[in-house]
Tab-separated table of C-alpha atoms in Angstrom:
chain	number	residue	atom	x	y	z
A	219	MET	CA	30.021	60.650	-85.687
A	220	ARG	CA	29.270	58.669	-82.555
A	221	ASN	CA	30.604	55.135	-82.270
A	222	GLN	CA	28.515	52.100	-81.384
A	223	ARG	CA	29.563	52.227	-77.726
A	224	GLU	CA	28.213	55.787	-77.389
A	225	ASP	CA	24.969	54.769	-79.096
A	226	ARG	CA	24.528	51.811	-76.753
A	227	GLY	CA	25.193	54.116	-73.771
A	228	ALA	CA	22.541	56.559	-74.934
A	229	VAL	CA	19.975	53.802	-75.377
A	230	THR	CA	20.749	52.470	-71.901
A	231	ARG	CA	20.265	55.899	-70.303
A	232	ARG	CA	16.942	56.382	-72.098
A	233	ASN	CA	15.737	52.939	-71.076
A	234	ALA	CA	16.750	53.525	-67.459
A	235	LEU	CA	14.968	56.863	-67.370
A	236	ALA	CA	11.790	55.441	-68.845
A	237	GLY	CA	11.962	52.455	-66.507
A	238	ALA	CA	12.314	54.675	-63.459
A	239	PHE	CA	9.097	56.488	-64.284
A	240	ALA	CA	7.256	53.246	-64.969
A	241	THR	CA	8.431	51.811	-61.638
A	242	LEU	CA	7.008	54.799	-59.770
A	243	GLY	CA	3.610	54.209	-61.347
A	244	TRP	CA	3.440	57.684	-62.881
A	245	SER	CA	1.972	58.386	-66.297
A	246	ALA	CA	3.903	56.929	-69.222
A	247	PHE	CA	7.146	58.737	-70.034
A	248	HIS	CA	6.960	58.975	-73.815
A	249	GLN	CA	10.085	58.014	-75.728
A	250	PRO	CA	10.384	61.317	-77.643
A	251	GLU	CA	10.141	63.212	-74.345
A	252	ALA	CA	12.775	60.952	-72.783
A	253	GLU	CA	15.133	61.702	-75.649
A	254	ALA	CA	14.418	65.428	-75.407
A	255	GLN	CA	14.967	65.314	-71.637
A	256	GLU	CA	18.322	63.633	-72.137
A	257	ARG	CA	19.355	66.340	-74.601
A	258	ALA	CA	18.162	69.106	-72.270
A	259	GLU	CA	20.195	67.850	-69.307
A	260	GLY	CA	23.458	68.646	-71.027
A	261	ALA	CA	22.328	71.311	-73.442
A	262	ALA	CA	22.869	75.042	-73.454
A	263	PRO	CA	19.876	77.271	-72.667
A	264	ILE	CA	17.190	77.441	-75.309
A	265	ALA	CA	17.414	80.493	-77.547
A	266	PRO	CA	14.541	82.979	-77.046
A	267	ARG	CA	13.312	82.440	-80.620
A	268	GLU	CA	13.746	78.690	-80.584
A	269	ARG	CA	10.518	76.710	-80.675
A	270	ILE	CA	9.324	75.092	-77.438
A	271	ARG	CA	5.850	73.733	-76.787
A	272	ILE	CA	4.043	72.183	-73.821
A	273	THR	CA	3.265	68.498	-74.400
A	274	ARG	CA	1.454	67.462	-71.224
A	275	LEU	CA	0.751	68.210	-67.568
A	276	GLU	CA	1.373	65.542	-64.928
A	277	THR	CA	0.193	65.672	-61.313
A	278	ILE	CA	1.692	63.448	-58.617
A	279	LEU	CA	0.295	62.824	-55.139
A	280	VAL	CA	3.223	62.973	-52.725
A	281	LYS	CA	3.280	62.183	-49.015
A	282	PRO	CA	2.508	63.557	-46.533
A	283	ARG	CA	-0.272	65.645	-48.158
A	284	TRP	CA	1.198	67.326	-51.222
A	285	LEU	CA	0.482	67.495	-54.939
A	286	PHE	CA	3.391	68.050	-57.311
A	287	LEU	CA	3.047	69.143	-60.922
A	288	LYS	CA	5.316	68.527	-63.882
A	289	ILE	CA	4.778	70.479	-67.090
A	290	HIS	CA	6.558	68.645	-69.908
A	291	THR	CA	7.797	70.239	-73.133
A	292	ASP	CA	9.024	68.993	-76.486
A	293	ALA	CA	12.418	70.548	-75.723
A	294	GLY	CA	12.967	68.227	-72.774
A	295	VAL	CA	12.636	71.030	-70.233
A	296	VAL	CA	10.290	70.105	-67.374
A	297	GLY	CA	8.777	72.695	-65.059
A	298	LEU	CA	7.921	71.958	-61.421
A	299	GLY	CA	4.980	73.367	-59.485
A	300	GLU	CA	2.920	72.623	-56.392
A	301	PRO	CA	-0.829	73.117	-56.950
A	302	ILE	CA	-2.620	72.059	-53.782
A	303	VAL	CA	-5.445	72.811	-51.405
A	304	GLU	CA	-4.745	70.907	-48.200
A	305	GLY	CA	-7.209	68.033	-47.976
A	306	ARG	CA	-8.450	68.600	-51.539
A	307	ALA	CA	-5.536	67.258	-53.570
A	308	LEU	CA	-7.638	65.220	-55.986
A	309	THR	CA	-9.989	68.146	-56.548
A	310	VAL	CA	-7.093	70.401	-57.529
A	311	ALA	CA	-5.574	67.667	-59.699
A	312	THR	CA	-8.871	67.552	-61.595
A	313	ALA	CA	-8.777	71.332	-62.011
A	314	VAL	CA	-5.270	71.079	-63.465
A	315	LYS	CA	-6.471	68.380	-65.855
A	316	GLU	CA	-9.301	70.653	-67.011
A	317	ILE	CA	-6.845	73.495	-67.672
A	318	ALA	CA	-4.407	71.257	-69.582
A	319	PRO	CA	-6.132	71.498	-73.016
A	320	TYR	CA	-5.529	75.241	-73.026
A	321	LEU	CA	-1.794	74.855	-72.341
A	322	VAL	CA	-0.832	71.835	-74.456
A	323	GLY	CA	0.749	72.963	-77.704
A	324	LYS	CA	1.522	76.477	-76.467
A	325	ASP	CA	4.835	78.169	-75.723
A	326	PRO	CA	5.350	77.964	-71.919
A	327	ARG	CA	7.462	81.110	-71.814
A	328	ARG	CA	4.456	83.452	-72.099
A	329	VAL	CA	3.915	83.129	-68.356
A	330	VAL	CA	1.846	86.221	-67.593
A	331	HIS	CA	-0.255	85.803	-70.732
A	332	HIS	CA	-1.147	82.264	-69.686
A	333	TRP	CA	-1.939	83.444	-66.145
A	334	GLN	CA	-4.412	85.975	-67.530
A	335	ALA	CA	-6.020	83.470	-69.887
A	336	ILE	CA	-6.436	80.739	-67.279
A	337	TYR	CA	-7.819	83.132	-64.663
A	338	ARG	CA	-10.102	85.243	-66.832
A	339	HIS	CA	-11.443	82.613	-69.211
A	340	ALA	CA	-12.783	80.604	-66.269
A	341	PHE	CA	-15.656	83.165	-66.033
A	342	TYR	CA	-16.253	82.039	-62.412
A	343	ARG	CA	-12.949	83.445	-61.294
A	344	GLY	CA	-10.853	82.749	-58.243
A	345	GLY	CA	-11.636	80.604	-55.235
A	346	PRO	CA	-9.197	78.281	-53.490
A	347	VAL	CA	-9.341	75.376	-55.967
A	348	LEU	CA	-9.019	77.199	-59.288
A	349	THR	CA	-6.506	79.719	-57.947
A	350	SER	CA	-4.383	76.957	-56.406
A	351	ALA	CA	-4.383	75.047	-59.698
A	352	LEU	CA	-3.305	78.240	-61.446
A	353	SER	CA	-0.662	78.871	-58.774
A	354	GLY	CA	1.075	75.550	-59.341
A	355	ILE	CA	0.952	75.984	-63.096
A	356	ASP	CA	2.428	79.467	-62.774
A	357	MET	CA	5.349	78.134	-60.696
A	358	ALA	CA	6.064	75.463	-63.293
A	359	LEU	CA	5.944	77.950	-66.185
A	360	TRP	CA	8.434	80.230	-64.412
A	361	ASP	CA	10.621	77.180	-63.776
A	362	ILE	CA	10.581	76.349	-67.492
A	363	LYS	CA	11.327	79.931	-68.496
A	364	GLY	CA	14.282	80.151	-66.121
A	365	LYS	CA	15.643	76.811	-67.302
A	366	ALA	CA	15.183	77.785	-70.939
A	367	LEU	CA	17.219	80.944	-70.377
A	368	GLY	CA	19.680	79.336	-67.972
A	369	VAL	CA	19.025	81.698	-65.038
A	370	PRO	CA	17.223	81.617	-61.667
A	371	VAL	CA	13.700	83.020	-61.635
A	372	TYR	CA	14.770	85.916	-59.401
A	373	GLU	CA	17.056	87.127	-62.207
A	374	LEU	CA	13.993	87.365	-64.472
A	375	LEU	CA	12.243	89.455	-61.789
A	376	GLY	CA	14.937	92.115	-61.674
A	377	GLY	CA	17.758	90.381	-59.859
A	378	PRO	CA	18.293	89.630	-56.179
A	379	THR	CA	17.387	92.211	-53.543
A	380	ARG	CA	19.183	90.204	-50.844
A	381	ASP	CA	21.916	87.606	-50.533
A	382	ARG	CA	20.029	85.074	-48.421
A	383	VAL	CA	16.508	84.297	-47.238
A	384	ARG	CA	15.469	83.961	-43.605
A	385	VAL	CA	13.205	81.034	-42.715
A	386	TYR	CA	11.303	80.004	-39.619
A	387	ALA	CA	10.381	76.654	-38.084
A	388	HIS	CA	7.370	75.445	-36.105
A	389	ALA	CA	7.620	74.733	-32.370
A	390	LYS	CA	5.108	74.001	-29.640
A	391	SER	CA	7.393	73.392	-26.656
A	392	PRO	CA	10.552	74.854	-25.112
A	393	ALA	CA	12.352	71.624	-26.057
A	394	GLN	CA	11.432	72.107	-29.727
A	395	ILE	CA	12.630	75.711	-29.564
A	396	LYS	CA	15.967	74.602	-28.138
A	397	ARG	CA	16.297	71.841	-30.722
A	398	GLY	CA	15.493	74.305	-33.498
A	399	ARG	CA	18.114	76.704	-32.247
A	400	GLU	CA	20.678	73.893	-32.295
A	401	LEU	CA	19.773	73.277	-35.937
A	402	GLY	CA	20.350	76.951	-36.690
A	403	PHE	CA	16.874	78.493	-36.733
A	404	THR	CA	16.514	82.012	-35.361
A	405	ALA	CA	12.759	82.335	-35.828
A	406	PHE	CA	9.822	80.122	-34.881
A	407	LYS	CA	6.043	80.003	-34.998
A	408	THR	CA	3.696	78.380	-32.514
A	409	THR	CA	-0.026	78.174	-31.756
A	410	PRO	CA	-1.879	79.141	-28.566
A	411	ALA	CA	-1.649	76.367	-25.989
A	412	LYS	CA	-5.080	75.075	-25.026
A	413	ARG	CA	-6.497	72.195	-23.029
A	414	ARG	CA	-9.681	72.010	-25.115
A	415	PRO	CA	-11.101	73.757	-28.189
A	416	ALA	CA	-11.448	77.486	-27.648
A	417	ARG	CA	-14.838	78.867	-26.704
A	418	TYR	CA	-16.327	82.082	-28.041
A	419	VAL	CA	-15.744	83.804	-24.694
A	420	GLU	CA	-12.855	82.103	-22.925
A	421	THR	CA	-12.286	81.705	-19.205
A	422	LEU	CA	-9.593	83.582	-17.309
A	423	GLY	CA	-7.913	80.253	-16.566
A	424	GLU	CA	-7.558	79.317	-20.237
A	425	VAL	CA	-6.241	82.757	-21.180
A	426	LYS	CA	-3.658	82.558	-18.377
A	427	TYR	CA	-2.699	79.036	-19.450
A	428	ALA	CA	-2.064	80.120	-23.042
A	429	ALA	CA	-0.059	83.169	-21.911
A	430	GLU	CA	2.069	81.133	-19.505
A	431	ARG	CA	2.906	78.571	-22.173
A	432	PHE	CA	3.894	81.320	-24.610
A	433	ALA	CA	6.019	82.920	-21.893
A	434	ALA	CA	7.853	79.591	-21.507
A	435	LEU	CA	8.596	79.558	-25.251
A	436	ARG	CA	9.893	83.097	-25.080
A	437	GLU	CA	12.164	82.157	-22.179
A	438	ALA	CA	13.532	79.179	-24.097
A	439	ALA	CA	14.087	81.279	-27.220
A	440	GLY	CA	15.610	84.305	-25.542
A	441	ASP	CA	15.129	87.917	-26.463
A	442	ASP	CA	17.174	87.745	-29.671
A	443	VAL	CA	15.072	85.028	-31.345
A	444	ASP	CA	11.716	85.716	-32.980
A	445	VAL	CA	8.650	83.716	-31.954
A	446	ALA	CA	5.403	84.304	-33.861
A	447	ILE	CA	2.024	82.904	-32.873
A	448	ASP	CA	-0.720	81.626	-35.180
A	449	PHE	CA	-4.288	81.689	-33.861
A	450	HIS	CA	-5.219	79.816	-37.077
A	451	GLY	CA	-8.519	81.650	-37.360
A	452	ALA	CA	-9.877	79.339	-34.662
A	453	ILE	CA	-10.321	82.022	-31.990
A	454	SER	CA	-13.319	84.338	-31.748
A	455	PRO	CA	-12.699	88.087	-32.011
A	456	ALA	CA	-13.701	88.519	-28.350
A	457	THR	CA	-11.227	85.936	-27.083
A	458	ALA	CA	-8.547	86.990	-29.572
A	459	LYS	CA	-8.435	90.422	-27.968
A	460	LEU	CA	-7.966	88.837	-24.526
A	461	LEU	CA	-5.198	86.517	-25.718
A	462	ILE	CA	-3.346	89.253	-27.567
A	463	LYS	CA	-3.399	91.476	-24.477
A	464	ALA	CA	-2.076	88.605	-22.358
A	465	ILE	CA	0.894	87.814	-24.646
A	466	GLU	CA	1.855	91.403	-25.484
A	467	PRO	CA	4.599	91.513	-22.800
A	468	TYR	CA	6.454	88.704	-24.596
A	469	GLN	CA	6.476	90.504	-27.961
A	470	PRO	CA	5.676	87.832	-30.551
A	471	MET	CA	7.042	88.586	-34.017
A	472	PHE	CA	3.439	88.661	-35.257
A	473	VAL	CA	-0.028	87.371	-34.453
A	474	GLU	CA	-1.336	85.359	-37.399
A	475	GLU	CA	-5.028	85.039	-38.240
A	476	PRO	CA	-6.248	86.213	-34.814
A	477	CYS	CA	-9.760	85.335	-36.001
A	478	GLN	CA	-11.382	83.988	-39.171
A	479	ALA	CA	-9.836	85.994	-41.996
A	480	GLN	CA	-12.872	86.500	-44.245
A	481	ASN	CA	-14.087	89.629	-42.431
A	482	HIS	CA	-11.336	92.179	-42.854
A	483	ASP	CA	-13.219	94.808	-40.875
A	484	VAL	CA	-13.035	92.627	-37.755
A	485	MET	CA	-9.351	91.975	-38.404
A	486	ALA	CA	-8.788	95.712	-38.709
A	487	GLU	CA	-10.547	96.320	-35.390
A	488	ILE	CA	-8.253	93.815	-33.683
A	489	ALA	CA	-5.206	95.370	-35.344
A	490	ARG	CA	-6.118	98.817	-34.037
A	491	GLY	CA	-6.343	97.439	-30.492
A	492	THR	CA	-2.730	96.244	-30.215
A	493	HIS	CA	0.785	97.381	-30.975
A	494	LEU	CA	1.707	93.824	-32.093
A	495	PRO	CA	1.940	93.201	-35.848
A	496	ILE	CA	-1.090	91.354	-37.229
A	497	ALA	CA	-0.508	88.881	-40.053
A	498	THR	CA	-2.911	87.214	-42.462
A	499	GLY	CA	-3.061	85.828	-45.975
A	500	GLU	CA	-3.007	82.052	-46.270
A	501	ARG	CA	-6.732	82.068	-47.102
A	502	VAL	CA	-6.687	85.240	-49.190
A	503	PHE	CA	-6.402	84.898	-52.956
A	504	THR	CA	-5.015	87.190	-55.668
A	505	LYS	CA	-4.304	90.900	-55.624
A	506	TRP	CA	-8.002	91.625	-55.363
A	507	GLY	CA	-8.282	89.806	-52.047
A	508	PHE	CA	-5.196	91.487	-50.584
A	509	ARG	CA	-6.285	94.927	-51.761
A	510	GLU	CA	-9.028	94.966	-49.137
A	511	VAL	CA	-6.651	93.786	-46.387
A	512	LEU	CA	-4.312	96.682	-47.142
A	513	GLU	CA	-6.975	99.341	-47.632
A	514	LYS	CA	-8.641	98.478	-44.310
A	515	ARG	CA	-5.308	98.177	-42.466
A	516	ALA	CA	-6.329	94.695	-41.346
A	517	ALA	CA	-2.689	93.521	-41.260
A	518	THR	CA	0.827	94.872	-41.603
A	519	ILE	CA	2.329	91.494	-42.476
A	520	LEU	CA	0.863	89.722	-45.505
A	521	GLN	CA	1.223	85.953	-45.834
A	522	PRO	CA	0.230	85.002	-49.372
A	523	ASP	CA	0.747	81.321	-50.078
A	524	LEU	CA	2.389	80.841	-53.461
A	525	CYS	CA	0.429	77.586	-53.852
A	526	HIS	CA	-2.908	79.361	-53.283
A	527	ALA	CA	-2.707	83.091	-53.967
A	528	GLY	CA	-1.790	82.964	-57.661
A	529	GLY	CA	1.792	81.751	-57.884
A	530	ILE	CA	4.937	83.794	-58.403
A	531	THR	CA	3.290	86.123	-60.921
A	532	GLU	CA	0.537	87.234	-58.565
A	533	VAL	CA	2.421	87.257	-55.272
A	534	ARG	CA	5.042	89.577	-56.736
A	535	LEU	CA	2.238	92.037	-57.551
A	536	ILE	CA	0.798	91.603	-54.047
A	537	ALA	CA	4.245	92.406	-52.632
A	538	GLY	CA	4.342	95.599	-54.685
A	539	MET	CA	0.950	96.643	-53.354
A	540	ALA	CA	2.067	95.872	-49.806
A	541	GLU	CA	5.206	97.965	-50.192
A	542	ALA	CA	3.049	101.029	-50.894
A	543	TYR	CA	1.336	100.455	-47.518
A	544	TYR	CA	4.650	99.795	-45.682
A	545	ALA	CA	3.574	96.198	-45.152
A	546	ALA	CA	5.937	93.210	-45.174
A	547	ILE	CA	5.632	89.837	-46.912
A	548	ALA	CA	6.075	86.574	-44.980
A	549	PRO	CA	5.014	83.848	-47.438
A	550	HIS	CA	2.875	81.085	-45.972
A	551	ASN	CA	4.143	77.567	-46.656
A	552	PRO	CA	3.267	74.492	-44.592
A	553	LEU	CA	3.732	72.484	-47.795
A	554	GLY	CA	6.502	70.937	-49.851
A	555	PRO	CA	9.948	71.846	-51.187
A	556	ILE	CA	8.711	73.068	-54.577
A	557	SER	CA	6.564	75.622	-52.777
A	558	LEU	CA	9.593	76.572	-50.671
A	559	ALA	CA	11.720	76.962	-53.797
A	560	ALA	CA	9.133	79.296	-55.325
A	561	GLY	CA	8.962	81.285	-52.084
A	562	VAL	CA	12.738	81.669	-51.995
A	563	GLN	CA	12.757	82.986	-55.568
A	564	LEU	CA	10.029	85.486	-54.655
A	565	ALA	CA	11.772	86.518	-51.424
A	566	ALA	CA	14.985	87.104	-53.347
A	567	SER	CA	13.295	89.527	-55.728
A	568	ILE	CA	11.229	91.836	-53.473
A	569	PRO	CA	12.372	94.554	-51.062
A	570	ASN	CA	9.757	94.042	-48.323
A	571	PHE	CA	10.359	90.402	-47.443
A	572	LEU	CA	10.232	89.427	-43.755
A	573	CYS	CA	10.572	85.667	-43.258
A	574	GLN	CA	9.679	82.452	-45.101
A	575	GLU	CA	7.702	79.615	-43.507
A	576	GLN	CA	8.906	76.047	-44.141
A	577	VAL	CA	8.269	72.525	-42.903
A	578	SER	CA	10.694	70.698	-45.203
A	579	LEU	CA	14.041	71.743	-46.620
A	580	GLY	CA	13.675	68.981	-49.193
A	581	GLU	CA	15.443	66.013	-47.610
A	582	GLY	CA	14.116	62.895	-49.306
A	583	TYR	CA	12.515	64.925	-52.102
A	584	LEU	CA	15.231	67.061	-53.724
A	585	LYS	CA	18.550	66.023	-55.201
A	586	THR	CA	20.119	68.929	-53.354
A	587	PRO	CA	18.054	69.967	-50.320
A	588	PHE	CA	18.247	73.493	-49.000
A	589	THR	CA	20.921	74.102	-46.364
A	590	LEU	CA	20.217	76.219	-43.281
A	591	ARG	CA	22.970	78.602	-42.213
A	592	GLU	CA	22.394	80.804	-39.153
A	593	GLY	CA	18.663	80.948	-39.809
A	594	TYR	CA	18.977	81.655	-43.535
A	595	LEU	CA	18.984	79.822	-46.864
A	596	ASP	CA	21.470	80.749	-49.555
A	597	LEU	CA	19.952	81.881	-52.828
A	598	PRO	CA	19.760	79.028	-55.362
A	599	THR	CA	22.111	79.458	-58.297
A	600	GLY	CA	20.559	76.861	-60.593
A	601	PRO	CA	18.172	77.843	-63.389
A	602	GLY	CA	14.433	78.208	-62.891
A	603	LEU	CA	13.327	77.400	-59.355
A	604	GLY	CA	16.783	75.966	-58.757
A	605	VAL	CA	15.658	72.538	-57.531
A	606	GLU	CA	15.441	69.025	-58.982
A	607	LEU	CA	13.309	66.194	-57.658
A	608	ASP	CA	15.101	63.073	-56.479
A	609	GLU	CA	12.953	60.430	-58.154
A	610	ASN	CA	14.620	57.516	-56.343
A	611	ALA	CA	14.234	59.050	-52.888
A	612	MET	CA	10.592	59.853	-53.631
A	613	ALA	CA	9.711	56.335	-54.728
A	614	ASP	CA	8.267	55.395	-51.324
A	615	LYS	CA	6.374	58.684	-50.956
A	616	ILE	CA	4.021	58.458	-53.911
A	617	GLY	CA	0.314	58.595	-53.095
A	618	HIS	CA	-1.630	59.721	-50.022
A	619	ASP	CA	-5.194	60.100	-48.767
A	620	TRP	CA	-4.632	62.947	-46.279
A	621	THR	CA	-7.764	64.760	-45.083
A	622	ASN	CA	-8.407	67.753	-42.857
A	623	ARG	CA	-8.990	67.154	-39.168
A	624	GLU	CA	-12.558	67.034	-37.904
A	625	GLU	CA	-12.954	68.429	-34.379
A	626	PHE	CA	-15.957	68.695	-32.103
A	627	ASP	CA	-16.507	70.265	-28.715
A	628	ALA	CA	-16.091	67.666	-25.980
A	629	ASP	CA	-18.891	69.157	-23.889
A	630	ASP	CA	-21.715	69.663	-26.385
A	631	GLY	CA	-20.553	68.009	-29.621
A	632	SER	CA	-20.661	71.163	-31.736
A	633	VAL	CA	-18.241	71.728	-34.620
A	634	VAL	CA	-15.071	73.667	-33.788
A	635	ASP	CA	-12.337	75.120	-35.977
A	636	TRP	CA	-8.905	73.519	-35.968
């Protein structure tokens, strides 16, 4: 039987935990959940037949432009996800809120069943908003399941296929390449250098300028470092062909979204015209969207975003489809550390992984940020996604009003892609 000192200590911990959430301005942290959370932190994994039910879903706007999700349970286990469409955070948060009544009261461990119900019962299926909401929920459900069983998610997907996961950084100048190499990165991604928004048919001068700038990045990186280039779907097919031809001598790791990705036939035409690998996928959703990319040979490197394409459940199926076409997976992720954690779990469990995009290793967001070693991240050993949010460090990062850029042609004022 506990003594009075132990009881007072338990009350103090509960009060501190509840106070921390109230200070951050998040939704009320209910006392029963606080007590369950305290028990879960030091408890053994939950037995497969033991009861566990979802109590609520909580979305949190996090700087610079992210949306985090917490799925709470009556067992004190909390799952983390990242449901977001860049520039539409509040819209996705509303979608999550609309899905919540289906999930509350249900066992979170039936991950694939819930994926099917949320996707198919919507009737108007798919699209960036609903699929992104589903993606974040799926991540959080896998996180709960792994925590409940006491194992990383990749163990639930068949065990690790590799010992570490390669990641790449973004760079736009030789100085950034050199700095990245000093930090330990061995792979980078850039965008075509331009002095103004690209035109449908570009001048010889602009094509030469872009090629010369990429050549400078290649020189800074050296021949043993990978440098990919992302056209961001902002280049016309006609100009994309010219740019690809101009940078071919410098062998980029891949050319991402050489033109707008909705027309896979055009992408396939571009792919047939070069020996460079073509990559696409950040704006393609679910296995049904990627099926057409593979069937038309529009890309040999698929870049599903785990925050958009359907979460861990769906991207693992997309990876299996890609393997049958000898295509590689390079998950897209210009987002937060929860997305990165999900990508690492996925990368650890598939055979055809290439490289993982990242913009944050979790400093200032995670209790234990990822550590880069010679261009790779070690596989997490903790249960679920293997990461915990650092609530204190995040206190000054709550809330944002980030919007997409709006760009117009300087000469005639017409809308241009960014």
